[in-house]
Amino acid sequence: MPIDQQLRYWGVAGVVFIALLWVMGDVLLPFITGMAMAYFLNPVVTKLQNRGIPRSLAVSALMAVAIGVVVLAGVLVIPAVVSQAVQFSETAPNLFARLQEFLTARFPDIAQLEDTLRNSLSSLGEAIRERGAALAQGLLRSVTGLVGALVFMVVTPVVAFYLLLDWERLVRQLDDLLPRQHAPMLRHLAGEIDASIAGFVRGQVTVCFILAAYYATALGLIGLQFGLAIGVTAGLISFIPYIGAIIGGALAIGVALWQFWGSPIELGLVGAVFVFGQMLEGNILVPRIVGNSVRLHPVWLLFAVSAFGALLGFTGMLIAVPLAASIGVLVRFGVSQYMDSKLYGKGGGSS
């Protein structure tokens, strides 16, 4: 089959795939989440299997632990985070109004900027309240919607369980479906995509959870108001370098200035939490867990999450990073093919 005809077929397949995601995003969410869960846990199951534990037993034990962790988080952590986020969004206008009074009282020289400062802080507070309230209400509706929540909680672990059981067989079947002419090249690309996704997704998800636990615990020990919500948010969005620390640090320092003014120790501790968090992430967690072989530029990640999130909602955000990693591998492969071609002028000269 000619190359241009193959490209047309693959292009049509890609368009159909994106259209299905767009039309059936909510329906596919538990299945995609289950697939992601199975992909994330498969290396652990494989290691247990290599140590002589039957795969079915390893899958059952690991799924029991994973479900237990999720249930524990759902009971102890998520309600507290949602509650603090709702409280912060509701009190944001009042908080920024008090911050404006606080600044003008202690810094009289900025009185001439009072109108601009008041308008800016008021607008920011209202925006946080509107966006935060909408987000919190949407989250609460999705979590408390009985049918949707039950389907998600039941279907996701079931999908993950059966995919983990049949993972090796599914991989062999997919390999058998590869066109024989291009099978070696496709295996090579699949291996690079898997390495990129595994290195980033598995590694960075682990880093994000560690940072979320660290930030939330440290800010809670300092006694920062809304510290749990700020810390968890800062940790979970740390998959884009510096973004988590910048957003979380700005929120935490803003609240700390209002709450701890006159107590330089607490203010310094809040700043030190994020400075140490960045050192921990950059010097220990990322090199040891993620590694240096994953090449995903922060700007590309930010664009992928924004674009797929806008197109496909939460489902799009869930698949954004794996797709970004896959596209990155394919683009690098295309560039290498171009630089080895006559079009580029290598070897055979330009013609």
mmCIF file of C-alpha atoms in Angstrom:
data_model
loop_
_atom_site.group_PDB
_atom_site.id
_atom_site.type_symbol
_atom_site.label_atom_id
_atom_site.label_comp_id
_atom_site.label_asym_id
_atom_site.label_seq_id
_atom_site.Cartn_x
_atom_site.Cartn_y
_atom_site.Cartn_z
ATOM 1 C CA MET A 1 0.000 0.000 0.000
ATOM 2 C CA PRO A 2 1.475 3.417 -0.933
ATOM 3 C CA ILE A 3 2.659 5.650 1.909
ATOM 4 C CA ASP A 4 0.193 8.438 1.100
ATOM 5 C CA GLN A 5 -2.708 5.991 1.219
ATOM 6 C CA GLN A 6 -1.509 4.602 4.559
ATOM 7 C CA LEU A 7 -1.289 8.135 5.928
ATOM 8 C CA ARG A 8 -4.854 8.799 4.830
ATOM 9 C CA TYR A 9 -6.096 5.671 6.623
ATOM 10 C CA TRP A 10 -4.222 6.532 9.809
ATOM 11 C CA GLY A 11 -5.448 10.116 9.577
ATOM 12 C CA VAL A 12 -9.057 8.989 9.294
ATOM 13 C CA ALA A 13 -8.547 6.614 12.230
ATOM 14 C CA GLY A 14 -7.126 9.469 14.318
ATOM 15 C CA VAL A 15 -10.047 11.761 13.502
ATOM 16 C CA VAL A 16 -12.568 9.008 14.355
ATOM 17 C CA PHE A 17 -10.760 8.370 17.648
ATOM 18 C CA ILE A 18 -10.861 12.050 18.645
ATOM 19 C CA ALA A 19 -14.526 12.316 17.592
ATOM 20 C CA LEU A 20 -15.424 9.326 19.781
ATOM 21 C CA LEU A 21 -13.621 10.886 22.729
ATOM 22 C CA TRP A 22 -15.468 14.155 22.171
ATOM 23 C CA VAL A 23 -18.908 12.547 21.844
ATOM 24 C CA MET A 24 -18.504 9.840 24.514
ATOM 25 C CA GLY A 25 -16.101 11.544 26.911
ATOM 26 C CA ASP A 26 -18.228 11.084 30.036
ATOM 27 C CA VAL A 27 -19.055 7.478 29.161
ATOM 28 C CA LEU A 28 -15.426 6.604 28.461
ATOM 29 C CA LEU A 29 -14.075 8.294 31.601
ATOM 30 C CA PRO A 30 -14.209 5.238 33.917
ATOM 31 C CA PHE A 31 -12.750 3.021 31.186
ATOM 32 C CA ILE A 32 -9.883 5.425 30.461
ATOM 33 C CA THR A 33 -9.271 5.814 34.184
ATOM 34 C CA GLY A 34 -9.233 2.036 34.568
ATOM 35 C CA MET A 35 -6.774 1.714 31.684
ATOM 36 C CA ALA A 36 -4.539 4.364 33.250
ATOM 37 C CA MET A 37 -4.727 2.598 36.594
ATOM 38 C CA ALA A 38 -3.801 -0.738 34.993
ATOM 39 C CA TYR A 39 -0.910 0.837 33.087
ATOM 40 C CA PHE A 40 0.354 2.483 36.264
ATOM 41 C CA LEU A 41 0.204 -0.729 38.333
ATOM 42 C CA ASN A 42 1.369 -3.241 35.709
ATOM 43 C CA PRO A 43 5.125 -2.936 36.505
ATOM 44 C CA VAL A 44 4.436 -3.764 40.151
ATOM 45 C CA VAL A 45 2.382 -6.804 39.150
ATOM 46 C CA THR A 46 5.149 -7.921 36.795
ATOM 47 C CA LYS A 47 7.758 -7.646 39.544
ATOM 48 C CA LEU A 48 5.587 -9.678 41.909
ATOM 49 C CA GLN A 49 5.029 -12.252 39.159
ATOM 50 C CA ASN A 50 8.782 -12.512 38.540
ATOM 51 C CA ARG A 51 9.222 -13.373 42.220
ATOM 52 C CA GLY A 52 7.014 -16.418 41.847
ATOM 53 C CA ILE A 53 3.639 -14.978 42.865
ATOM 54 C CA PRO A 54 0.805 -16.006 40.509
ATOM 55 C CA ARG A 55 -0.373 -13.070 38.427
ATOM 56 C CA SER A 56 -3.999 -13.416 39.534
ATOM 57 C CA LEU A 57 -2.966 -13.306 43.196
ATOM 58 C CA ALA A 58 -0.631 -10.360 42.626
ATOM 59 C CA VAL A 59 -3.352 -8.435 40.789
ATOM 60 C CA SER A 60 -5.931 -9.165 43.485
ATOM 61 C CA ALA A 61 -3.634 -8.097 46.322
ATOM 62 C CA LEU A 62 -2.481 -4.943 44.557
ATOM 63 C CA MET A 63 -6.002 -3.910 43.585
ATOM 64 C CA ALA A 64 -7.152 -4.440 47.180
ATOM 65 C CA VAL A 65 -4.381 -2.145 48.405
ATOM 66 C CA ALA A 66 -5.101 0.458 45.713
ATOM 67 C CA ILE A 67 -8.836 0.465 46.437
ATOM 68 C CA GLY A 68 -8.109 0.731 50.156
ATOM 69 C CA VAL A 69 -5.882 3.767 49.592
ATOM 70 C CA VAL A 70 -8.516 5.420 47.377
ATOM 71 C CA VAL A 71 -11.286 4.768 49.913
ATOM 72 C CA LEU A 72 -9.125 6.068 52.745
ATOM 73 C CA ALA A 73 -8.305 9.213 50.767
ATOM 74 C CA GLY A 74 -11.969 9.644 49.867
ATOM 75 C CA VAL A 75 -13.002 9.421 53.505
ATOM 76 C CA LEU A 76 -10.215 11.398 55.166
ATOM 77 C CA VAL A 77 -8.547 13.728 52.675
ATOM 78 C CA ILE A 78 -10.818 14.657 49.747
ATOM 79 C CA PRO A 79 -13.757 16.024 51.831
ATOM 80 C CA ALA A 80 -11.382 18.227 53.835
ATOM 81 C CA VAL A 81 -9.684 19.539 50.683
ATOM 82 C CA VAL A 82 -13.025 20.260 48.976
ATOM 83 C CA SER A 83 -14.335 21.935 52.130
ATOM 84 C CA GLN A 84 -11.300 24.210 52.397
ATOM 85 C CA ALA A 85 -11.450 25.017 48.676
ATOM 86 C CA VAL A 86 -15.125 25.986 48.965
ATOM 87 C CA GLN A 87 -14.417 28.105 52.054
ATOM 88 C CA PHE A 88 -11.519 29.832 50.304
ATOM 89 C CA SER A 89 -13.588 30.604 47.201
ATOM 90 C CA GLU A 90 -16.429 31.990 49.323
ATOM 91 C CA THR A 91 -14.218 34.144 51.544
ATOM 92 C CA ALA A 92 -11.877 35.334 48.768
ATOM 93 C CA PRO A 93 -13.603 38.741 48.224
ATOM 94 C CA ASN A 94 -13.608 39.488 51.952
ATOM 95 C CA LEU A 95 -10.053 38.218 52.286
ATOM 96 C CA PHE A 96 -8.746 40.479 49.515
ATOM 97 C CA ALA A 97 -10.718 43.443 50.861
ATOM 98 C CA ARG A 98 -9.108 42.950 54.266
ATOM 99 C CA LEU A 99 -5.732 42.541 52.597
ATOM 100 C CA GLN A 100 -6.232 45.891 50.836
ATOM 101 C CA GLU A 101 -7.071 47.569 54.157
ATOM 102 C CA PHE A 102 -4.114 45.843 55.749
ATOM 103 C CA LEU A 103 -1.662 47.090 53.101
ATOM 104 C CA THR A 104 -2.911 50.686 53.026
ATOM 105 C CA ALA A 105 -2.826 50.846 56.852
ATOM 106 C CA ARG A 106 0.764 49.643 57.096
ATOM 107 C CA PHE A 107 2.091 51.283 53.934
ATOM 108 C CA PRO A 108 0.574 54.806 53.766
ATOM 109 C CA ASP A 109 2.812 55.690 50.818
ATOM 110 C CA ILE A 110 0.700 53.544 48.553
ATOM 111 C CA ALA A 111 -2.468 55.425 49.387
ATOM 112 C CA GLN A 112 -2.325 57.114 46.006
ATOM 113 C CA LEU A 113 -2.700 53.690 44.439
ATOM 114 C CA GLU A 114 -5.633 52.830 46.670
ATOM 115 C CA ASP A 115 -8.315 52.936 43.977
ATOM 116 C CA THR A 116 -6.313 50.779 41.590
ATOM 117 C CA LEU A 117 -5.367 48.395 44.395
ATOM 118 C CA ARG A 118 -8.949 48.151 45.628
ATOM 119 C CA ASN A 119 -10.314 47.497 42.159
ATOM 120 C CA SER A 120 -7.645 44.908 41.366
ATOM 121 C CA LEU A 121 -8.035 43.010 44.625
ATOM 122 C CA SER A 122 -11.812 43.202 44.456
ATOM 123 C CA SER A 123 -11.844 41.885 40.888
ATOM 124 C CA LEU A 124 -9.429 39.104 41.791
ATOM 125 C CA GLY A 125 -11.492 38.107 44.802
ATOM 126 C CA GLU A 126 -14.727 38.056 42.824
ATOM 127 C CA ALA A 127 -13.081 36.041 40.063
ATOM 128 C CA ILE A 128 -11.812 33.459 42.552
ATOM 129 C CA ARG A 129 -15.227 33.254 44.158
ATOM 130 C CA GLU A 130 -17.040 32.816 40.872
ATOM 131 C CA ARG A 131 -14.568 30.343 39.368
ATOM 132 C CA GLY A 132 -13.943 28.560 42.638
ATOM 133 C CA ALA A 133 -17.622 28.254 43.443
ATOM 134 C CA ALA A 134 -18.381 26.949 39.957
ATOM 135 C CA LEU A 135 -15.530 24.447 40.177
ATOM 136 C CA ALA A 136 -16.495 23.345 43.667
ATOM 137 C CA GLN A 137 -20.161 22.987 42.728
ATOM 138 C CA GLY A 138 -19.254 20.990 39.626
ATOM 139 C CA LEU A 139 -16.956 18.764 41.648
ATOM 140 C CA LEU A 140 -19.538 18.234 44.350
ATOM 141 C CA ARG A 141 -22.226 17.463 41.767
ATOM 142 C CA SER A 142 -19.978 14.924 40.041
ATOM 143 C CA VAL A 143 -18.995 13.272 43.313
ATOM 144 C CA THR A 144 -22.431 13.284 44.900
ATOM 145 C CA GLY A 145 -24.304 12.286 41.764
ATOM 146 C CA LEU A 146 -25.294 8.828 42.940
ATOM 147 C CA VAL A 147 -25.516 7.024 39.631
ATOM 148 C CA GLY A 148 -22.422 8.575 38.064
ATOM 149 C CA ALA A 149 -20.331 8.115 41.186
ATOM 150 C CA LEU A 150 -21.381 4.498 41.641
ATOM 151 C CA VAL A 151 -20.725 3.652 37.994
ATOM 152 C CA PHE A 152 -17.309 5.293 38.156
ATOM 153 C CA MET A 153 -16.344 3.621 41.440
ATOM 154 C CA VAL A 154 -17.507 0.196 40.269
ATOM 155 C CA VAL A 155 -16.445 0.219 36.609
ATOM 156 C CA THR A 156 -12.969 1.734 37.061
ATOM 157 C CA PRO A 157 -11.491 -0.941 39.370
ATOM 158 C CA VAL A 158 -13.219 -3.729 37.399
ATOM 159 C CA VAL A 159 -11.673 -2.471 34.137
ATOM 160 C CA ALA A 160 -8.275 -2.121 35.803
ATOM 161 C CA PHE A 161 -8.505 -5.605 37.330
ATOM 162 C CA TYR A 162 -9.302 -7.414 34.080
ATOM 163 C CA LEU A 163 -6.777 -5.398 32.072
ATOM 164 C CA LEU A 164 -4.062 -6.262 34.589
ATOM 165 C CA LEU A 165 -4.992 -9.944 34.404
ATOM 166 C CA ASP A 166 -4.877 -9.993 30.600
ATOM 167 C CA TRP A 167 -2.135 -7.405 30.047
ATOM 168 C CA GLU A 168 0.470 -9.749 28.569
ATOM 169 C CA ARG A 169 -2.058 -11.451 26.288
ATOM 170 C CA LEU A 170 -3.392 -8.091 25.083
ATOM 171 C CA VAL A 171 0.126 -6.882 24.284
ATOM 172 C CA ARG A 172 0.800 -10.053 22.260
ATOM 173 C CA GLN A 173 -2.473 -9.649 20.358
ATOM 174 C CA LEU A 174 -1.702 -6.028 19.532
ATOM 175 C CA ASP A 175 1.743 -7.061 18.348
ATOM 176 C CA ASP A 176 0.177 -9.704 16.077
ATOM 177 C CA LEU A 177 -2.008 -7.004 14.492
ATOM 178 C CA LEU A 178 0.948 -4.853 13.447
ATOM 179 C CA PRO A 179 1.548 -4.717 9.679
ATOM 180 C CA ARG A 180 4.447 -7.096 9.112
ATOM 181 C CA GLN A 181 6.311 -4.701 6.833
ATOM 182 C CA HIS A 182 6.497 -1.975 9.470
ATOM 183 C CA ALA A 183 6.370 -4.121 12.622
ATOM 184 C CA PRO A 184 10.021 -3.545 13.708
ATOM 185 C CA MET A 185 9.723 0.215 13.318
ATOM 186 C CA LEU A 186 6.350 0.296 15.098
ATOM 187 C CA ARG A 187 7.730 -1.818 17.959
ATOM 188 C CA HIS A 188 10.629 0.593 18.286
ATOM 189 C CA LEU A 189 8.287 3.595 18.362
ATOM 190 C CA ALA A 190 5.967 1.839 20.816
ATOM 191 C CA GLY A 191 8.939 1.128 23.073
ATOM 192 C CA GLU A 192 10.002 4.789 23.016
ATOM 193 C CA ILE A 193 6.434 5.955 23.658
ATOM 194 C CA ASP A 194 6.101 3.508 26.539
ATOM 195 C CA ALA A 195 9.420 4.667 28.009
ATOM 196 C CA SER A 196 8.391 8.307 27.705
ATOM 197 C CA ILE A 197 4.930 7.781 29.189
ATOM 198 C CA ALA A 198 6.201 5.434 31.898
ATOM 199 C CA GLY A 199 9.036 7.716 32.863
ATOM 200 C CA PHE A 200 6.867 10.806 33.024
ATOM 201 C CA VAL A 201 3.401 9.612 34.024
ATOM 202 C CA ARG A 202 4.363 6.938 36.538
ATOM 203 C CA GLY A 203 7.274 8.926 37.858
ATOM 204 C CA GLN A 204 5.692 12.364 37.882
ATOM 205 C CA VAL A 205 2.419 11.137 39.400
ATOM 206 C CA THR A 206 4.453 9.689 42.259
ATOM 207 C CA VAL A 207 6.346 12.976 42.622
ATOM 208 C CA CYS A 208 3.084 14.969 42.614
ATOM 209 C CA PHE A 209 1.563 12.870 45.386
ATOM 210 C CA ILE A 210 4.733 13.129 47.478
ATOM 211 C CA LEU A 211 4.820 16.911 47.027
ATOM 212 C CA ALA A 212 1.085 17.223 47.792
ATOM 213 C CA ALA A 213 1.562 15.310 51.031
ATOM 214 C CA TYR A 214 4.649 17.368 51.897
ATOM 215 C CA TYR A 215 3.118 20.794 51.167
ATOM 216 C CA ALA A 216 -0.180 19.989 52.897
ATOM 217 C CA THR A 217 1.540 18.562 55.985
ATOM 218 C CA ALA A 218 4.115 21.362 56.263
ATOM 219 C CA LEU A 219 1.578 24.173 55.814
ATOM 220 C CA GLY A 220 -0.787 22.442 58.238
ATOM 221 C CA LEU A 221 1.948 22.207 60.887
ATOM 222 C CA ILE A 222 2.662 25.921 60.485
ATOM 223 C CA GLY A 223 -1.032 26.579 61.018
ATOM 224 C CA LEU A 224 -1.704 28.332 57.704
ATOM 225 C CA GLN A 225 -5.390 28.844 57.005
ATOM 226 C CA PHE A 226 -6.503 26.809 53.954
ATOM 227 C CA GLY A 227 -3.082 25.120 54.121
ATOM 228 C CA LEU A 228 -4.445 21.666 53.252
ATOM 229 C CA ALA A 229 -6.191 22.837 50.070
ATOM 230 C CA ILE A 230 -3.258 25.032 48.999
ATOM 231 C CA GLY A 231 -0.720 22.268 49.644
ATOM 232 C CA VAL A 232 -2.651 19.570 47.810
ATOM 233 C CA THR A 233 -3.282 21.896 44.867
ATOM 234 C CA ALA A 234 0.384 22.916 44.676
ATOM 235 C CA GLY A 235 1.503 19.280 44.739
ATOM 236 C CA LEU A 236 -0.971 17.931 42.203
ATOM 237 C CA ILE A 237 -0.205 20.574 39.576
ATOM 238 C CA SER A 238 3.560 20.140 39.986
ATOM 239 C CA PHE A 239 3.676 17.865 36.930
ATOM 240 C CA ILE A 240 4.388 21.116 35.054
ATOM 241 C CA PRO A 241 7.735 22.307 36.454
ATOM 242 C CA TYR A 242 7.588 25.397 38.702
ATOM 243 C CA ILE A 243 3.854 25.936 38.111
ATOM 244 C CA GLY A 244 2.815 24.161 41.307
ATOM 245 C CA ALA A 245 5.352 25.996 43.449
ATOM 246 C CA ILE A 246 4.548 29.387 41.863
ATOM 247 C CA ILE A 247 0.767 29.109 42.213
ATOM 248 C CA GLY A 248 0.840 27.390 45.599
ATOM 249 C CA GLY A 249 3.554 29.708 46.891
ATOM 250 C CA ALA A 250 1.698 32.830 45.764
ATOM 251 C CA LEU A 251 -1.532 31.693 47.439
ATOM 252 C CA ALA A 252 0.234 30.568 50.607
ATOM 253 C CA ILE A 253 2.314 33.724 50.973
ATOM 254 C CA GLY A 254 -0.724 35.900 50.273
ATOM 255 C CA VAL A 255 -2.705 34.189 53.028
ATOM 256 C CA ALA A 256 0.337 34.192 55.321
ATOM 257 C CA LEU A 257 0.858 37.954 54.897
ATOM 258 C CA TRP A 258 -2.669 38.537 56.122
ATOM 259 C CA GLN A 259 -2.646 35.850 58.808
ATOM 260 C CA PHE A 260 0.907 36.109 60.178
ATOM 261 C CA TRP A 261 1.799 39.783 59.711
ATOM 262 C CA GLY A 262 4.083 40.777 62.558
ATOM 263 C CA SER A 263 5.307 37.190 62.973
ATOM 264 C CA PRO A 264 8.350 36.942 60.689
ATOM 265 C CA ILE A 265 9.077 33.384 61.794
ATOM 266 C CA GLU A 266 5.806 32.019 60.389
ATOM 267 C CA LEU A 267 6.175 34.086 57.220
ATOM 268 C CA GLY A 268 9.702 32.761 56.747
ATOM 269 C CA LEU A 269 8.544 29.209 57.379
ATOM 270 C CA VAL A 270 5.861 29.449 54.681
ATOM 271 C CA GLY A 271 8.417 30.688 52.173
ATOM 272 C CA ALA A 272 10.920 28.049 53.284
ATOM 273 C CA VAL A 273 8.335 25.291 52.719
ATOM 274 C CA PHE A 274 8.166 26.074 49.001
ATOM 275 C CA VAL A 275 11.903 26.752 48.627
ATOM 276 C CA PHE A 276 12.670 23.381 50.212
ATOM 277 C CA GLY A 277 9.921 21.765 48.127
ATOM 278 C CA GLN A 278 11.560 23.000 44.922
ATOM 279 C CA MET A 279 14.960 21.755 46.095
ATOM 280 C CA LEU A 280 13.428 18.408 47.022
ATOM 281 C CA GLU A 281 11.673 18.108 43.667
ATOM 282 C CA GLY A 282 14.582 19.230 41.486
ATOM 283 C CA ASN A 283 17.483 17.538 43.259
ATOM 284 C CA ILE A 284 16.026 14.332 44.708
ATOM 285 C CA LEU A 285 12.533 13.355 43.566
ATOM 286 C CA VAL A 286 12.642 14.065 39.823
ATOM 287 C CA PRO A 287 16.186 12.697 39.181
ATOM 288 C CA ARG A 288 15.549 9.532 41.205
ATOM 289 C CA ILE A 289 11.911 8.815 40.286
ATOM 290 C CA VAL A 290 11.309 10.395 36.882
ATOM 291 C CA GLY A 291 14.853 10.321 35.527
ATOM 292 C CA ASN A 292 16.539 12.522 32.978
ATOM 293 C CA SER A 293 15.546 10.632 29.828
ATOM 294 C CA VAL A 294 12.001 11.991 29.575
ATOM 295 C CA ARG A 295 11.886 14.880 27.114
ATOM 296 C CA LEU A 296 8.610 16.728 27.610
ATOM 297 C CA HIS A 297 8.948 20.488 27.503
ATOM 298 C CA PRO A 298 6.859 22.361 30.139
ATOM 299 C CA VAL A 299 5.320 24.638 27.480
ATOM 300 C CA TRP A 300 4.252 21.609 25.405
ATOM 301 C CA LEU A 301 2.722 20.006 28.506
ATOM 302 C CA LEU A 302 0.849 23.174 29.417
ATOM 303 C CA PHE A 303 -0.499 23.515 25.871
ATOM 304 C CA ALA A 304 -1.536 19.836 25.723
ATOM 305 C CA VAL A 305 -3.403 19.954 29.035
ATOM 306 C CA SER A 306 -5.126 23.226 28.085
ATOM 307 C CA ALA A 307 -6.044 22.131 24.563
ATOM 308 C CA PHE A 308 -7.305 18.637 25.359
ATOM 309 C CA GLY A 309 -9.043 19.894 28.491
ATOM 310 C CA ALA A 310 -10.890 22.543 26.486
ATOM 311 C CA LEU A 311 -11.878 20.029 23.785
ATOM 312 C CA LEU A 312 -12.745 16.962 25.854
ATOM 313 C CA GLY A 313 -13.178 18.180 29.432
ATOM 314 C CA PHE A 314 -11.755 16.100 32.268
ATOM 315 C CA THR A 315 -11.331 13.102 29.972
ATOM 316 C CA GLY A 316 -9.131 15.235 27.726
ATOM 317 C CA MET A 317 -7.009 16.350 30.669
ATOM 318 C CA LEU A 318 -6.597 12.718 31.687
ATOM 319 C CA ILE A 319 -5.237 11.661 28.300
ATOM 320 C CA ALA A 320 -3.348 14.903 27.596
ATOM 321 C CA VAL A 321 0.010 13.874 29.050
ATOM 322 C CA PRO A 322 0.147 10.393 27.435
ATOM 323 C CA LEU A 323 -0.857 11.872 24.077
ATOM 324 C CA ALA A 324 1.681 14.683 24.479
ATOM 325 C CA ALA A 325 4.406 12.124 25.194
ATOM 326 C CA SER A 326 3.348 10.013 22.194
ATOM 327 C CA ILE A 327 3.201 12.997 19.848
ATOM 328 C CA GLY A 328 6.617 14.100 21.093
ATOM 329 C CA VAL A 329 8.121 10.712 20.232
ATOM 330 C CA LEU A 330 6.487 10.719 16.783
ATOM 331 C CA VAL A 331 7.663 14.254 16.060
ATOM 332 C CA ARG A 332 11.240 13.381 17.030
ATOM 333 C CA PHE A 333 11.027 10.283 14.810
ATOM 334 C CA GLY A 334 9.716 12.373 11.924
ATOM 335 C CA VAL A 335 12.512 14.902 12.365
ATOM 336 C CA SER A 336 15.150 12.150 12.420
ATOM 337 C CA GLN A 337 13.650 10.605 9.255
ATOM 338 C CA TYR A 338 13.674 13.990 7.554
ATOM 339 C CA MET A 339 17.296 14.655 8.487
ATOM 340 C CA ASP A 340 18.265 11.269 7.034
ATOM 341 C CA SER A 341 16.378 11.906 3.788
ATOM 342 C CA LYS A 342 17.402 13.387 0.469
ATOM 343 C CA LEU A 343 14.969 16.228 1.078
ATOM 344 C CA TYR A 344 17.220 17.424 3.898
ATOM 345 C CA GLY A 345 20.280 16.817 1.739
ATOM 346 C CA LYS A 346 22.084 14.159 3.776
ATOM 347 C CA GLY A 347 23.943 11.439 1.943
ATOM 348 C CA GLY A 348 22.405 11.693 -1.486
ATOM 349 C CA GLY A 349 22.492 15.468 -1.775
ATOM 350 C CA SER A 350 19.508 17.749 -2.311
ATOM 351 C CA SER A 351 17.354 17.044 -5.288
#
